[in-house]
Amino acid sequence: MCAASVLLRHHTTGEADMAVLLTTGQAAAELDCAITTLRRLIRADVLPGLSHRGVRVMIPLDVVQALQQRPHTPLHRLDAREIAVLRIDAARRVDENDRTWIGYAPHLGAGHLLKSLHGWWRCDPASIAAAGLLPVTLSGYVVAVLTGLDTWQRNDQGRYAFPDARLAGYITDLAAPTMELTSARHDDRALAALLLGTRLVSHSGGAIAYVTPDTTAS
């Protein structure tokens, strides 16, 4: 039985049933993920309808169901043999020369998001440039897409940034999903519309992972 069923109240007076709300633990169990994974989405403010019961964050069941139904990223439709994936956390402030935020939160807006996502990462920059795009994932969902990655810079720590990167688009509501297509280029916008809100599984000990499209997918 769904863990949410214990929270559903049935009314006999003709009133509509109350919305079903899940705790973060129940929602994580429904999504088969760690609570810390779900909390990244909560901190990034990409889940609608959240409420509080004391110190508990409550998540609507329909939001959890929407996350369950997000399709996998159609990597087979991308013209690249290998695709890098930027795996980030919710946004946090940093004290750096070229940016004040790192990570993801839609309230930052396109300008701050681009600065927070375009570097500095340990990666193979030539491979990223060859693919022509960099999907950005938060807890396994594509929340932003970067393009314009033909040039890069290297710092003294061996990390790379892409100064000419463009933010093709980003997610403001992961459940719907609702997206902002921020590039003026048609090809950028098409890529963003294809990828944003999809589920992209990747594994890495660092911020950058590499995935290979399944050419047999339909």
PDB file of C-alpha atoms in Angstrom:
ATOM      1  CA  MET A   1       0.000   0.000   0.000  1.00  0.00           C
ATOM      2  CA  CYS A   2       1.216   3.516  -0.795  1.00  0.00           C
ATOM      3  CA  ALA A   3       2.757   5.231   2.211  1.00  0.00           C
ATOM      4  CA  ALA A   4       0.510   8.215   1.517  1.00  0.00           C
ATOM      5  CA  SER A   5      -2.652   6.281   2.237  1.00  0.00           C
ATOM      6  CA  VAL A   6      -2.303   6.825   5.965  1.00  0.00           C
ATOM      7  CA  LEU A   7      -2.587  10.564   5.402  1.00  0.00           C
ATOM      8  CA  LEU A   8      -5.788  10.557   3.351  1.00  0.00           C
ATOM      9  CA  ARG A   9      -8.918  11.635   5.174  1.00  0.00           C
ATOM     10  CA  HIS A  10     -12.289  10.594   3.798  1.00  0.00           C
ATOM     11  CA  HIS A  11     -15.190  12.936   4.494  1.00  0.00           C
ATOM     12  CA  THR A  12     -18.779  11.793   4.809  1.00  0.00           C
ATOM     13  CA  THR A  13     -20.229  15.286   4.851  1.00  0.00           C
ATOM     14  CA  GLY A  14     -19.927  15.907   1.120  1.00  0.00           C
ATOM     15  CA  GLU A  15     -16.710  17.912   1.378  1.00  0.00           C
ATOM     16  CA  ALA A  16     -13.863  17.172  -1.019  1.00  0.00           C
ATOM     17  CA  ASP A  17     -11.079  15.007   0.318  1.00  0.00           C
ATOM     18  CA  MET A  18      -8.130  16.822   1.744  1.00  0.00           C
ATOM     19  CA  ALA A  19      -4.993  16.890  -0.364  1.00  0.00           C
ATOM     20  CA  VAL A  20      -2.686  13.982   0.373  1.00  0.00           C
ATOM     21  CA  LEU A  21       0.599  15.161   1.856  1.00  0.00           C
ATOM     22  CA  LEU A  22       3.765  13.142   2.398  1.00  0.00           C
ATOM     23  CA  THR A  23       6.678  13.703   4.726  1.00  0.00           C
ATOM     24  CA  THR A  24      10.103  13.851   3.075  1.00  0.00           C
ATOM     25  CA  GLY A  25      10.767  10.314   4.294  1.00  0.00           C
ATOM     26  CA  GLN A  26       7.544   8.989   2.756  1.00  0.00           C
ATOM     27  CA  ALA A  27       8.131  10.894  -0.489  1.00  0.00           C
ATOM     28  CA  ALA A  28      11.699   9.602  -0.731  1.00  0.00           C
ATOM     29  CA  ALA A  29      10.425   6.047  -0.228  1.00  0.00           C
ATOM     30  CA  GLU A  30       7.866   6.533  -3.022  1.00  0.00           C
ATOM     31  CA  LEU A  31      10.609   7.850  -5.320  1.00  0.00           C
ATOM     32  CA  ASP A  32      13.070   5.147  -4.212  1.00  0.00           C
ATOM     33  CA  CYS A  33      15.745   7.712  -3.410  1.00  0.00           C
ATOM     34  CA  ALA A  34      17.661   8.906  -0.373  1.00  0.00           C
ATOM     35  CA  ILE A  35      16.096  11.612   1.768  1.00  0.00           C
ATOM     36  CA  THR A  36      19.172  13.784   1.137  1.00  0.00           C
ATOM     37  CA  THR A  37      18.529  13.477  -2.611  1.00  0.00           C
ATOM     38  CA  LEU A  38      14.973  14.742  -2.207  1.00  0.00           C
ATOM     39  CA  ARG A  39      16.054  17.528   0.125  1.00  0.00           C
ATOM     40  CA  ARG A  40      18.234  18.984  -2.631  1.00  0.00           C
ATOM     41  CA  LEU A  41      15.097  19.533  -4.708  1.00  0.00           C
ATOM     42  CA  ILE A  42      13.356  21.082  -1.713  1.00  0.00           C
ATOM     43  CA  ARG A  43      16.256  23.462  -0.990  1.00  0.00           C
ATOM     44  CA  ALA A  44      16.450  24.458  -4.640  1.00  0.00           C
ATOM     45  CA  ASP A  45      12.738  25.405  -4.573  1.00  0.00           C
ATOM     46  CA  VAL A  46      11.717  23.491  -7.700  1.00  0.00           C
ATOM     47  CA  LEU A  47       8.819  21.577  -6.074  1.00  0.00           C
ATOM     48  CA  PRO A  48       5.439  23.347  -5.830  1.00  0.00           C
ATOM     49  CA  GLY A  49       2.890  23.152  -3.030  1.00  0.00           C
ATOM     50  CA  LEU A  50       5.252  22.474  -0.131  1.00  0.00           C
ATOM     51  CA  SER A  51       3.960  23.133   3.385  1.00  0.00           C
ATOM     52  CA  HIS A  52       5.157  22.657   6.956  1.00  0.00           C
ATOM     53  CA  ARG A  53       3.876  20.727   9.949  1.00  0.00           C
ATOM     54  CA  GLY A  54       6.127  21.865  12.737  1.00  0.00           C
ATOM     55  CA  VAL A  55       9.661  21.163  11.520  1.00  0.00           C
ATOM     56  CA  ARG A  56       8.445  18.702   8.884  1.00  0.00           C
ATOM     57  CA  VAL A  57       8.271  19.629   5.214  1.00  0.00           C
ATOM     58  CA  MET A  58       5.174  18.156   3.591  1.00  0.00           C
ATOM     59  CA  ILE A  59       5.039  17.359  -0.124  1.00  0.00           C
ATOM     60  CA  PRO A  60       1.798  16.869  -2.091  1.00  0.00           C
ATOM     61  CA  LEU A  61       1.328  13.342  -3.375  1.00  0.00           C
ATOM     62  CA  ASP A  62       0.557  14.592  -6.882  1.00  0.00           C
ATOM     63  CA  VAL A  63       3.956  16.309  -6.982  1.00  0.00           C
ATOM     64  CA  VAL A  64       5.669  13.045  -6.025  1.00  0.00           C
ATOM     65  CA  GLN A  65       3.671  11.191  -8.673  1.00  0.00           C
ATOM     66  CA  ALA A  66       4.683  13.792 -11.268  1.00  0.00           C
ATOM     67  CA  LEU A  67       8.349  13.212 -10.407  1.00  0.00           C
ATOM     68  CA  GLN A  68       7.832   9.462 -10.764  1.00  0.00           C
ATOM     69  CA  GLN A  69       6.412  10.000 -14.237  1.00  0.00           C
ATOM     70  CA  ARG A  70       9.196  12.192 -15.589  1.00  0.00           C
ATOM     71  CA  PRO A  71      10.615  10.450 -18.685  1.00  0.00           C
ATOM     72  CA  HIS A  72      14.238   9.452 -19.039  1.00  0.00           C
ATOM     73  CA  THR A  73      16.459  11.773 -21.044  1.00  0.00           C
ATOM     74  CA  PRO A  74      16.351  10.812 -24.760  1.00  0.00           C
ATOM     75  CA  LEU A  75      20.119  10.618 -25.111  1.00  0.00           C
ATOM     76  CA  HIS A  76      19.769   8.652 -28.349  1.00  0.00           C
ATOM     77  CA  ARG A  77      18.420  11.808 -30.003  1.00  0.00           C
ATOM     78  CA  LEU A  78      21.641  13.730 -29.336  1.00  0.00           C
ATOM     79  CA  ASP A  79      24.372  13.735 -31.948  1.00  0.00           C
ATOM     80  CA  ALA A  80      27.240  12.900 -29.593  1.00  0.00           C
ATOM     81  CA  ARG A  81      29.177   9.740 -28.735  1.00  0.00           C
ATOM     82  CA  GLU A  82      29.728  10.850 -25.136  1.00  0.00           C
ATOM     83  CA  ILE A  83      27.912  13.484 -23.096  1.00  0.00           C
ATOM     84  CA  ALA A  84      29.170  15.111 -19.936  1.00  0.00           C
ATOM     85  CA  VAL A  85      26.674  15.767 -17.154  1.00  0.00           C
ATOM     86  CA  LEU A  86      27.124  18.483 -14.531  1.00  0.00           C
ATOM     87  CA  ARG A  87      25.790  17.157 -11.216  1.00  0.00           C
ATOM     88  CA  ILE A  88      25.148  20.050  -8.844  1.00  0.00           C
ATOM     89  CA  ASP A  89      23.601  20.820  -5.470  1.00  0.00           C
ATOM     90  CA  ALA A  90      21.106  23.493  -4.482  1.00  0.00           C
ATOM     91  CA  ALA A  91      22.498  27.006  -4.710  1.00  0.00           C
ATOM     92  CA  ARG A  92      24.707  28.381  -1.967  1.00  0.00           C
ATOM     93  CA  ARG A  93      26.601  31.641  -1.628  1.00  0.00           C
ATOM     94  CA  VAL A  94      30.328  31.760  -2.356  1.00  0.00           C
ATOM     95  CA  ASP A  95      32.932  34.492  -2.126  1.00  0.00           C
ATOM     96  CA  GLU A  96      34.604  34.356  -5.539  1.00  0.00           C
ATOM     97  CA  ASN A  97      35.783  37.023  -7.943  1.00  0.00           C
ATOM     98  CA  ASP A  98      33.410  36.171 -10.785  1.00  0.00           C
ATOM     99  CA  ARG A  99      30.293  34.948  -8.952  1.00  0.00           C
ATOM    100  CA  THR A 100      28.390  35.032  -5.679  1.00  0.00           C
ATOM    101  CA  TRP A 101      26.494  31.745  -6.081  1.00  0.00           C
ATOM    102  CA  ILE A 102      27.310  28.164  -6.986  1.00  0.00           C
ATOM    103  CA  GLY A 103      24.728  25.464  -7.634  1.00  0.00           C
ATOM    104  CA  TYR A 104      21.105  25.646  -8.695  1.00  0.00           C
ATOM    105  CA  ALA A 105      18.022  27.625  -7.721  1.00  0.00           C
ATOM    106  CA  PRO A 106      15.653  29.169 -10.279  1.00  0.00           C
ATOM    107  CA  HIS A 107      15.113  32.307  -8.196  1.00  0.00           C
ATOM    108  CA  LEU A 108      18.687  33.331  -9.058  1.00  0.00           C
ATOM    109  CA  GLY A 109      17.575  34.179 -12.585  1.00  0.00           C
ATOM    110  CA  ALA A 110      19.364  33.466 -15.849  1.00  0.00           C
ATOM    111  CA  GLY A 111      22.359  35.754 -15.275  1.00  0.00           C
ATOM    112  CA  HIS A 112      23.375  34.407 -11.875  1.00  0.00           C
ATOM    113  CA  LEU A 113      22.561  30.842 -12.897  1.00  0.00           C
ATOM    114  CA  LEU A 114      24.899  30.998 -15.855  1.00  0.00           C
ATOM    115  CA  LYS A 115      27.725  32.276 -13.643  1.00  0.00           C
ATOM    116  CA  SER A 116      27.037  29.616 -11.024  1.00  0.00           C
ATOM    117  CA  LEU A 117      27.076  26.759 -13.552  1.00  0.00           C
ATOM    118  CA  HIS A 118      29.734  27.546 -16.158  1.00  0.00           C
ATOM    119  CA  GLY A 119      32.737  26.448 -14.002  1.00  0.00           C
ATOM    120  CA  TRP A 120      35.053  25.651 -12.259  1.00  0.00           C
ATOM    121  CA  TRP A 121      35.044  21.859 -12.658  1.00  0.00           C
ATOM    122  CA  ARG A 122      37.521  19.010 -13.048  1.00  0.00           C
ATOM    123  CA  CYS A 123      36.622  17.650 -16.458  1.00  0.00           C
ATOM    124  CA  ASP A 124      37.752  16.810 -19.985  1.00  0.00           C
ATOM    125  CA  PRO A 125      36.921  20.146 -21.663  1.00  0.00           C
ATOM    126  CA  ALA A 126      37.539  18.856 -25.185  1.00  0.00           C
ATOM    127  CA  SER A 127      34.964  16.120 -24.669  1.00  0.00           C
ATOM    128  CA  ILE A 128      32.414  18.629 -23.396  1.00  0.00           C
ATOM    129  CA  ALA A 129      33.099  20.931 -26.343  1.00  0.00           C
ATOM    130  CA  ALA A 130      32.759  18.042 -28.807  1.00  0.00           C
ATOM    131  CA  ALA A 131      29.304  17.160 -27.470  1.00  0.00           C
ATOM    132  CA  GLY A 132      28.188  20.773 -27.803  1.00  0.00           C
ATOM    133  CA  LEU A 133      26.023  20.756 -24.701  1.00  0.00           C
ATOM    134  CA  LEU A 134      26.194  20.191 -20.959  1.00  0.00           C
ATOM    135  CA  PRO A 135      23.023  18.980 -19.202  1.00  0.00           C
ATOM    136  CA  VAL A 136      22.887  20.108 -15.570  1.00  0.00           C
ATOM    137  CA  THR A 137      21.229  17.707 -13.140  1.00  0.00           C
ATOM    138  CA  LEU A 138      19.940  18.152  -9.612  1.00  0.00           C
ATOM    139  CA  SER A 139      19.108  14.893  -7.822  1.00  0.00           C
ATOM    140  CA  GLY A 140      19.042  13.123 -11.196  1.00  0.00           C
ATOM    141  CA  TYR A 141      16.687  15.528 -13.022  1.00  0.00           C
ATOM    142  CA  VAL A 142      17.831  17.861 -15.802  1.00  0.00           C
ATOM    143  CA  VAL A 143      17.241  21.371 -14.477  1.00  0.00           C
ATOM    144  CA  ALA A 144      19.378  23.410 -16.885  1.00  0.00           C
ATOM    145  CA  VAL A 145      21.192  23.043 -20.199  1.00  0.00           C
ATOM    146  CA  LEU A 146      24.407  24.840 -21.187  1.00  0.00           C
ATOM    147  CA  THR A 147      25.636  25.320 -24.757  1.00  0.00           C
ATOM    148  CA  GLY A 148      28.353  27.454 -26.378  1.00  0.00           C
ATOM    149  CA  LEU A 149      31.157  25.371 -24.876  1.00  0.00           C
ATOM    150  CA  ASP A 150      33.772  25.683 -27.626  1.00  0.00           C
ATOM    151  CA  THR A 151      36.278  27.637 -25.521  1.00  0.00           C
ATOM    152  CA  TRP A 152      37.528  27.034 -21.999  1.00  0.00           C
ATOM    153  CA  GLN A 153      39.902  28.311 -19.354  1.00  0.00           C
ATOM    154  CA  ARG A 154      42.030  26.390 -16.829  1.00  0.00           C
ATOM    155  CA  ASN A 155      42.911  27.672 -13.355  1.00  0.00           C
ATOM    156  CA  ASP A 156      45.849  26.815 -11.117  1.00  0.00           C
ATOM    157  CA  GLN A 157      43.901  23.974  -9.469  1.00  0.00           C
ATOM    158  CA  GLY A 158      43.376  22.172 -12.788  1.00  0.00           C
ATOM    159  CA  ARG A 159      39.703  23.093 -12.979  1.00  0.00           C
ATOM    160  CA  TYR A 160      37.978  24.372 -16.103  1.00  0.00           C
ATOM    161  CA  ALA A 161      35.389  27.005 -16.910  1.00  0.00           C
ATOM    162  CA  PHE A 162      33.597  27.861 -20.142  1.00  0.00           C
ATOM    163  CA  PRO A 163      33.515  31.675 -20.434  1.00  0.00           C
ATOM    164  CA  ASP A 164      31.371  31.749 -23.585  1.00  0.00           C
ATOM    165  CA  ALA A 165      28.761  29.287 -22.326  1.00  0.00           C
ATOM    166  CA  ARG A 166      25.101  30.062 -22.965  1.00  0.00           C
ATOM    167  CA  LEU A 167      22.214  29.097 -20.714  1.00  0.00           C
ATOM    168  CA  ALA A 168      19.812  27.473 -23.166  1.00  0.00           C
ATOM    169  CA  GLY A 169      17.095  27.093 -20.537  1.00  0.00           C
ATOM    170  CA  TYR A 170      16.267  26.086 -16.986  1.00  0.00           C
ATOM    171  CA  ILE A 171      13.491  24.615 -14.835  1.00  0.00           C
ATOM    172  CA  THR A 172      11.377  26.687 -12.444  1.00  0.00           C
ATOM    173  CA  ASP A 173       8.893  23.927 -11.508  1.00  0.00           C
ATOM    174  CA  LEU A 174      10.041  20.335 -11.873  1.00  0.00           C
ATOM    175  CA  ALA A 175       6.621  18.762 -11.342  1.00  0.00           C
ATOM    176  CA  ALA A 176       4.765  20.452 -14.213  1.00  0.00           C
ATOM    177  CA  PRO A 177       7.442  20.824 -15.616  1.00  0.00           C
ATOM    178  CA  THR A 178       7.743  24.582 -16.190  1.00  0.00           C
ATOM    179  CA  MET A 179      10.804  25.895 -18.004  1.00  0.00           C
ATOM    180  CA  GLU A 180      12.401  29.138 -19.084  1.00  0.00           C
ATOM    181  CA  LEU A 181      14.015  29.031 -22.543  1.00  0.00           C
ATOM    182  CA  THR A 182      16.591  31.768 -22.263  1.00  0.00           C
ATOM    183  CA  SER A 183      18.701  31.541 -25.425  1.00  0.00           C
ATOM    184  CA  ALA A 184      17.789  33.465 -28.552  1.00  0.00           C
ATOM    185  CA  ARG A 185      19.117  30.623 -30.725  1.00  0.00           C
ATOM    186  CA  HIS A 186      16.584  28.162 -32.086  1.00  0.00           C
ATOM    187  CA  ASP A 187      18.906  25.146 -31.735  1.00  0.00           C
ATOM    188  CA  ASP A 188      19.607  25.998 -28.085  1.00  0.00           C
ATOM    189  CA  ARG A 189      15.921  26.325 -27.301  1.00  0.00           C
ATOM    190  CA  ALA A 190      15.141  23.027 -29.027  1.00  0.00           C
ATOM    191  CA  LEU A 191      17.791  21.240 -26.953  1.00  0.00           C
ATOM    192  CA  ALA A 192      16.502  22.758 -23.740  1.00  0.00           C
ATOM    193  CA  ALA A 193      12.900  21.811 -24.532  1.00  0.00           C
ATOM    194  CA  LEU A 194      14.000  18.242 -25.293  1.00  0.00           C
ATOM    195  CA  LEU A 195      16.043  17.722 -22.123  1.00  0.00           C
ATOM    196  CA  LEU A 196      14.644  19.876 -19.324  1.00  0.00           C
ATOM    197  CA  GLY A 197      12.667  18.036 -16.670  1.00  0.00           C
ATOM    198  CA  THR A 198      13.802  14.575 -17.777  1.00  0.00           C
ATOM    199  CA  ARG A 199      15.541  12.010 -15.571  1.00  0.00           C
ATOM    200  CA  LEU A 200      19.224  11.505 -16.304  1.00  0.00           C
ATOM    201  CA  VAL A 201      21.026   8.892 -14.239  1.00  0.00           C
ATOM    202  CA  SER A 202      24.788   9.398 -13.928  1.00  0.00           C
ATOM    203  CA  HIS A 203      27.518   8.287 -11.546  1.00  0.00           C
ATOM    204  CA  SER A 204      30.692  10.118 -10.623  1.00  0.00           C
ATOM    205  CA  GLY A 205      32.920  10.879  -7.678  1.00  0.00           C
ATOM    206  CA  GLY A 206      33.031  14.527  -8.790  1.00  0.00           C
ATOM    207  CA  ALA A 207      30.787  17.168 -10.276  1.00  0.00           C
ATOM    208  CA  ILE A 208      31.168  15.943 -13.859  1.00  0.00           C
ATOM    209  CA  ALA A 209      29.961  12.534 -15.012  1.00  0.00           C
ATOM    210  CA  TYR A 210      30.028  11.066 -18.524  1.00  0.00           C
ATOM    211  CA  VAL A 211      27.209   9.109 -20.143  1.00  0.00           C
ATOM    212  CA  THR A 212      26.921   7.345 -23.479  1.00  0.00           C
ATOM    213  CA  PRO A 213      23.710   7.583 -25.509  1.00  0.00           C
ATOM    214  CA  ASP A 214      21.916   4.296 -26.072  1.00  0.00           C
ATOM    215  CA  THR A 215      21.738   4.178 -29.833  1.00  0.00           C
ATOM    216  CA  THR A 216      19.284   1.270 -29.670  1.00  0.00           C
ATOM    217  CA  ALA A 217      16.647   3.332 -27.856  1.00  0.00           C
ATOM    218  CA  SER A 218      13.508   4.145 -29.795  1.00  0.00           C
TER     219      SER A 218
END
